[in-house]
Amino acid sequence: MSRSNLLVLATGGTIAGIAGHAMRQDYRAGQIGIDQWLADAQSLGMEARLTGRQIANVDSKDIGPAIWSELYEAITDAIADDAIDGIIVTHGTDTAEETAFALDLTLPVTKPVVLVGAMRPADAVGSDGMRNFVNAVRVASDPDAAGRGVLLVMGDRVLAARDARKVRTRGTDDAFRGFPRGGVALVTPGALEWFGRPWRESDGARFTFPREWPRVPILYAAAGVEAAMVGRLVDAHCDDPAASGIVVAGVGEGNMPESVTAELARLASEGLVVVRASRVDEGLVDREPEDAANGSIAARALNPQKARILLKILLANAVRDPEAIQAAFDDP
Ligand code: SIN
């Protein structure tokens, strides 16, 4: 592999976390700065040339549109820079799937863009951070990673942004899974094996990166949830219900009590975009005949938090036609 030039954008997370003692369970995310991290990485004798920039140093529970915007600008500049071959973003695992998906929907796919995190802080016994990072370097150094959208490296597995989801709160094995596709490649510090060809049909960005991110609440359905919840959520979190959207984390295949369905159908008839996702981890929500009658959209394979990202981006791009919205969820 020839020596590639990679830009590393650091945002914090457990990968930059410190416990202060190898055996302690509690720790603080976002403690190690990018310069220290790159010095530690380079001391391993990696082939790639790494330069870094500290975008933030936070727990990813505090990442949202402001940091997405900084990442988007920095990555866009790096994609235009002939001296940079690939981009790595270090990120907390809690919301990595959301950042990866937001960037995947808005960036071109001409260079590798790889998110990486860790489940254990850097000074914990058995820390996974540096191994995951070295794996990410291998992926971002491979020109064949372009054309696959934003990728997430966790463990020795590479996941596509649209599929990646955090499924465990502890442990390094299988903390992330890809759904509906599993992993798209296997990676170790010494090897990278892709499963299949790049899948993106065109190099361009699919949507314009939003300057303003519309608010989209998630209604979590549960046994006995009341229709009154809908109005309270929409009143509190939708700036203009006739031009906003809501995602339902439904039971089973995106279901909810009849009274909730009726209230959402009423609001949909006034312009609210209603997306049915599932609270079930691997919940596929297909379009049903009732969706046409109720004016709702099926989230298909996107979980509620990712359905929320896609809906925000669609609304910000003035995509309001129900067929166009459903098409975006059918092929995210
Ligand atoms: C975070 O998401 O920043 C903390 C948890 C983690 O990175 O695993």
mmCIF file with all atom_site columns, N, CA and C and ligand atoms in Angstrom, residues 13-14 27 29 59-60 92-94 118 166, ligand 1:
data_model
loop_
_atom_site.group_PDB
_atom_site.id
_atom_site.type_symbol
_atom_site.label_atom_id
_atom_site.label_alt_id
_atom_site.label_comp_id
_atom_site.label_asym_id
_atom_site.label_entity_id
_atom_site.label_seq_id
_atom_site.pdbx_PDB_ins_code
_atom_site.Cartn_x
_atom_site.Cartn_y
_atom_site.Cartn_z
_atom_site.occupancy
_atom_site.B_iso_or_equiv
_atom_site.pdbx_formal_charge
_atom_site.auth_seq_id
_atom_site.auth_comp_id
_atom_site.auth_asym_id
_atom_site.auth_atom_id
_atom_site.pdbx_PDB_model_num
ATOM   1  N N  . GLY A 1 13  ? -15.156 11.714 22.595 1.00 0.00 ? 13  GLY A N  1
ATOM   2  C CA . GLY A 1 13  ? -15.703 10.368 22.793 1.00 0.00 ? 13  GLY A CA 1
ATOM   3  C C  . GLY A 1 13  ? -14.806 9.505  23.647 1.00 0.00 ? 13  GLY A C  1
ATOM   4  N N  . THR A 1 14  ? -15.204 8.257  23.819 1.00 0.00 ? 14  THR A N  1
ATOM   5  C CA . THR A 1 14  ? -14.433 7.309  24.628 1.00 0.00 ? 14  THR A CA 1
ATOM   6  C C  . THR A 1 14  ? -13.078 7.013  24.006 1.00 0.00 ? 14  THR A C  1
ATOM   7  N N  . TYR A 1 27  ? -15.073 6.934  33.682 1.00 0.00 ? 27  TYR A N  1
ATOM   8  C CA . TYR A 1 27  ? -14.030 7.669  32.975 1.00 0.00 ? 27  TYR A CA 1
ATOM   9  C C  . TYR A 1 27  ? -14.647 8.919  32.391 1.00 0.00 ? 27  TYR A C  1
ATOM   10 N N  . ALA A 1 29  ? -15.027 10.995 28.870 1.00 0.00 ? 29  ALA A N  1
ATOM   11 C CA . ALA A 1 29  ? -14.822 10.983 27.414 1.00 0.00 ? 29  ALA A CA 1
ATOM   12 C C  . ALA A 1 29  ? -14.153 12.293 27.002 1.00 0.00 ? 29  ALA A C  1
ATOM   13 N N  . ASP A 1 59  ? -18.169 14.432 24.815 1.00 0.00 ? 59  ASP A N  1
ATOM   14 C CA . ASP A 1 59  ? -18.963 13.206 24.812 1.00 0.00 ? 59  ASP A CA 1
ATOM   15 C C  . ASP A 1 59  ? -19.973 13.343 23.669 1.00 0.00 ? 59  ASP A C  1
ATOM   16 N N  . SER A 1 60  ? -20.182 12.302 22.887 1.00 0.00 ? 60  SER A N  1
ATOM   17 C CA . SER A 1 60  ? -21.004 12.478 21.681 1.00 0.00 ? 60  SER A CA 1
ATOM   18 C C  . SER A 1 60  ? -22.478 12.701 21.982 1.00 0.00 ? 60  SER A C  1
ATOM   19 N N  . GLY A 1 92  ? -17.397 9.785  19.579 1.00 0.00 ? 92  GLY A N  1
ATOM   20 C CA . GLY A 1 92  ? -18.033 8.933  20.587 1.00 0.00 ? 92  GLY A CA 1
ATOM   21 C C  . GLY A 1 92  ? -18.994 7.970  19.926 1.00 0.00 ? 92  GLY A C  1
ATOM   22 N N  . THR A 1 93  ? -19.143 6.806  20.550 1.00 0.00 ? 93  THR A N  1
ATOM   23 C CA . THR A 1 93  ? -19.965 5.783  19.902 1.00 0.00 ? 93  THR A CA 1
ATOM   24 C C  . THR A 1 93  ? -21.473 6.030  20.075 1.00 0.00 ? 93  THR A C  1
ATOM   25 N N  . ASP A 1 94  ? -21.848 6.833  21.084 1.00 0.00 ? 94  ASP A N  1
ATOM   26 C CA . ASP A 1 94  ? -23.280 6.946  21.390 1.00 0.00 ? 94  ASP A CA 1
ATOM   27 C C  . ASP A 1 94  ? -24.101 7.523  20.241 1.00 0.00 ? 94  ASP A C  1
ATOM   28 N N  . ALA A 1 118 ? -14.538 4.058  20.075 1.00 0.00 ? 118 ALA A N  1
ATOM   29 C CA . ALA A 1 118 ? -14.067 2.975  20.938 1.00 0.00 ? 118 ALA A CA 1
ATOM   30 C C  . ALA A 1 118 ? -15.076 2.785  22.060 1.00 0.00 ? 118 ALA A C  1
ATOM   31 N N  . LYS A 1 166 ? -25.634 1.261  16.985 1.00 0.00 ? 166 LYS A N  1
ATOM   32 C CA . LYS A 1 166 ? -25.065 0.791  18.241 1.00 0.00 ? 166 LYS A CA 1
ATOM   33 C C  . LYS A 1 166 ? -26.102 -0.111 18.896 1.00 0.00 ? 166 LYS A C  1
HETATM 34 C C1 . SIN B 2 .   ? -19.592 9.062  23.699 1.00 0.00 ? 1   SIN B C1 1
HETATM 35 O O1 . SIN B 2 .   ? -20.410 8.668  22.859 1.00 0.00 ? 1   SIN B O1 1
HETATM 36 O O2 . SIN B 2 .   ? -18.954 10.111 23.561 1.00 0.00 ? 1   SIN B O2 1
HETATM 37 C C2 . SIN B 2 .   ? -19.316 8.247  24.926 1.00 0.00 ? 1   SIN B C2 1
HETATM 38 C C3 . SIN B 2 .   ? -19.467 6.791  24.695 1.00 0.00 ? 1   SIN B C3 1
HETATM 39 C C4 . SIN B 2 .   ? -18.509 6.205  23.716 1.00 0.00 ? 1   SIN B C4 1
HETATM 40 O O3 . SIN B 2 .   ? -17.780 6.866  22.996 1.00 0.00 ? 1   SIN B O3 1
HETATM 41 O O4 . SIN B 2 .   ? -18.473 4.958  23.669 1.00 0.00 ? 1   SIN B O4 1
#
